[in-house]
XYZ file of N, CA and C in Angstrom:
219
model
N 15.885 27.648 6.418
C 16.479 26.392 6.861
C 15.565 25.688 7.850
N 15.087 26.255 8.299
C 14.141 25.776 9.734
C 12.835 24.649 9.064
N 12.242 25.240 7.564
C 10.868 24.952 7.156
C 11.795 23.747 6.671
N 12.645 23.643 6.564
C 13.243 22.787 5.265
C 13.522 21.327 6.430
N 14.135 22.100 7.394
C 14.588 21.063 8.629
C 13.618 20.366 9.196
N 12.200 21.150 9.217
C 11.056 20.567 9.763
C 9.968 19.466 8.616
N 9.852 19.700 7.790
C 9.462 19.128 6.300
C 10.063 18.100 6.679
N 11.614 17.702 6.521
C 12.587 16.637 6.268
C 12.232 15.643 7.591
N 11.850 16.255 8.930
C 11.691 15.707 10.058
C 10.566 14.849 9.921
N 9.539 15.615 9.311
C 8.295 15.313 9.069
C 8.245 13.571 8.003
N 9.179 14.239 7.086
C 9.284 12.498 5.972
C 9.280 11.976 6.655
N 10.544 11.929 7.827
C 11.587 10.647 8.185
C 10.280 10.042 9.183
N 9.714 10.872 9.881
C 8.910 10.234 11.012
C 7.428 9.480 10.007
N 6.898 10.177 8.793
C 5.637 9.517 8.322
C 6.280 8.073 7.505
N 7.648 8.219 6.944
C 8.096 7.046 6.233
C 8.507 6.025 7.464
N 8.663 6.384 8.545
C 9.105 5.267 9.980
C 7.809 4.900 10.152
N 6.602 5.594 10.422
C 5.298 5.089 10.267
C 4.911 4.239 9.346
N 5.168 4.877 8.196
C 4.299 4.205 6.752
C 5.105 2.150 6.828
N 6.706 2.244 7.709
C 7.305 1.077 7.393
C 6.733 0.449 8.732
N 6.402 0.898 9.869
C 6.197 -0.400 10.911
C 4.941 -0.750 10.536
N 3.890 0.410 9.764
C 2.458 -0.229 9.380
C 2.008 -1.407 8.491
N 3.417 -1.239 7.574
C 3.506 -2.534 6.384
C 4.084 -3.489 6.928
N 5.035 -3.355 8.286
C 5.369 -4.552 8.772
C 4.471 -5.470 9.487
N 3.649 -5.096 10.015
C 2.343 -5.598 10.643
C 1.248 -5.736 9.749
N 1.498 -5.084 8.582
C -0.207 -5.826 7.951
C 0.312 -6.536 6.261
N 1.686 -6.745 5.900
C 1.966 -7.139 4.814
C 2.079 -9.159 4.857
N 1.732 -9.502 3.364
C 2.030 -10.890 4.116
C 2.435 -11.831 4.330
N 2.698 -12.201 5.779
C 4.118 -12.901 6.168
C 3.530 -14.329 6.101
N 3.752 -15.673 5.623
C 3.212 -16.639 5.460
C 3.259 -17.309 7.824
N 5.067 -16.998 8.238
C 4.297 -17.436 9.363
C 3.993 -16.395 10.339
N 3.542 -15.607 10.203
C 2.772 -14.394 11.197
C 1.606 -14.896 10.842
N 0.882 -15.840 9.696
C -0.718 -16.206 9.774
C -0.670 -17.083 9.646
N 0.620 -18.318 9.797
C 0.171 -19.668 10.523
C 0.701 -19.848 11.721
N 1.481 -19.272 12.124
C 2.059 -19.484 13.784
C 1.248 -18.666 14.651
N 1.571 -17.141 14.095
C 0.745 -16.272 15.268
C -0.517 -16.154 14.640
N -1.118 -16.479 13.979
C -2.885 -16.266 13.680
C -3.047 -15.002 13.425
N -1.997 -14.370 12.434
C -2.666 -12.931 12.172
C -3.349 -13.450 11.070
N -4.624 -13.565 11.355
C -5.072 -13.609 9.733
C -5.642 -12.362 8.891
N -5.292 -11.241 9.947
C -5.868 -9.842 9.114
C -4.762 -9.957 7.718
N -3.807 -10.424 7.731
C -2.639 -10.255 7.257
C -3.281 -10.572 5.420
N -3.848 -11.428 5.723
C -4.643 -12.203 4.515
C -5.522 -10.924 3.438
N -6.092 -10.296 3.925
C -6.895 -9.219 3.449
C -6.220 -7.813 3.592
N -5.469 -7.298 4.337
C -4.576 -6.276 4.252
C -3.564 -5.802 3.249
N -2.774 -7.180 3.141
C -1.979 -7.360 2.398
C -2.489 -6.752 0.864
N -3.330 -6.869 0.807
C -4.315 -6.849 -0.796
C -3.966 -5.133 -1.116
N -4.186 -4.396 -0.234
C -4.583 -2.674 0.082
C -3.210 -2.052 0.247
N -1.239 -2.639 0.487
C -0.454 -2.116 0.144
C 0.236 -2.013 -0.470
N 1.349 -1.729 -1.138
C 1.867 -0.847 -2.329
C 2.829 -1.111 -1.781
N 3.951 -1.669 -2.779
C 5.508 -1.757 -2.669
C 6.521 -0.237 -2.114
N 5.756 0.542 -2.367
C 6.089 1.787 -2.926
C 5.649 2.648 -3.484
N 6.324 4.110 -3.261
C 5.483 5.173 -4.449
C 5.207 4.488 -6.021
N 6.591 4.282 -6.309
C 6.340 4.165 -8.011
C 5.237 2.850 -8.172
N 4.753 1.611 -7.270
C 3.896 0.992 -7.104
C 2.770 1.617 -7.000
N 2.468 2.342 -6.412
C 1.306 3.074 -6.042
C 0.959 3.963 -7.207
N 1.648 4.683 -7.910
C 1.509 5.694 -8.824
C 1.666 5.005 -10.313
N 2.189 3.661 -10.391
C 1.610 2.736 -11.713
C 0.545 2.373 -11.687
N 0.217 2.160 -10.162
C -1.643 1.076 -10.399
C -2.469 2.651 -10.405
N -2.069 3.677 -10.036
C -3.459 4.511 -9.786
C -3.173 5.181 -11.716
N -1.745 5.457 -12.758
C -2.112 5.307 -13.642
C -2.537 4.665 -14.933
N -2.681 2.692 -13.804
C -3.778 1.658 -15.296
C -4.871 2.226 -14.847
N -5.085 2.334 -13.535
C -6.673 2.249 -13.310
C -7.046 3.688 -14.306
N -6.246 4.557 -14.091
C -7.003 5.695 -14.460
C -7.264 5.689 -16.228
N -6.166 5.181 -17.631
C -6.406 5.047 -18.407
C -6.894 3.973 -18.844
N -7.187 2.482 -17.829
C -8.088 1.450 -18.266
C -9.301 1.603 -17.677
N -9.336 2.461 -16.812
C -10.941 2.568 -15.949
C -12.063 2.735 -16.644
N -11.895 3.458 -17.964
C -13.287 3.744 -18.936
C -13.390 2.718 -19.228
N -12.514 1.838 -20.386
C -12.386 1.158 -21.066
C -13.324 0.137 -20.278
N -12.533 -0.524 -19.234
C -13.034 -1.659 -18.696
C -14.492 -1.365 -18.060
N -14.965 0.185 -17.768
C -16.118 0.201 -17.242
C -17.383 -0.325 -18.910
N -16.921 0.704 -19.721
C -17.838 0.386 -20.803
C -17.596 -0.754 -21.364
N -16.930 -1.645 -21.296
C -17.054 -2.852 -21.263
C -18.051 -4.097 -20.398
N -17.711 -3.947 -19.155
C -18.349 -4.528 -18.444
C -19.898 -4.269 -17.712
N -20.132 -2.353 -18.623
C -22.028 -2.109 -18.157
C -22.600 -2.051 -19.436
């Protein structure tokens, strides 16, 4: 019970992380015209809705990645 209690502790605190990090770099149209975040502009590009977001683009890339490489060298 203890490993199980500590694991579970562990989600809740990296998913409270993983959400204030997307709140600050996802993008908000006025957080980069009022407050001048303009990191917001290029950040935005690098996160993922989500797991199942994250784990659709990493499997096009992985079964279009040949394709489009021998295509384009």
């Amino acid at each position: 019970a203890d490993a199980f209690s500590s694991s579970m502790l562990t989600m809740i605190l990296l998913d409270n992380l993983l959400c204030r990090f997307k709140e600050k770099y996802l993008f908000e149209v006025d957080a980069i015209l009022v407050r001048k975040e303009y990191i917001r502009l290029v950040s935005s590009a690098f996160l993922h809705g989500g797991w199942g977001h994250l784990l659709f683009n990493m499997m096009t890339l992985y079964f279009m990645g040949e394709y489009l490489y021998v295509e384009w060298m």
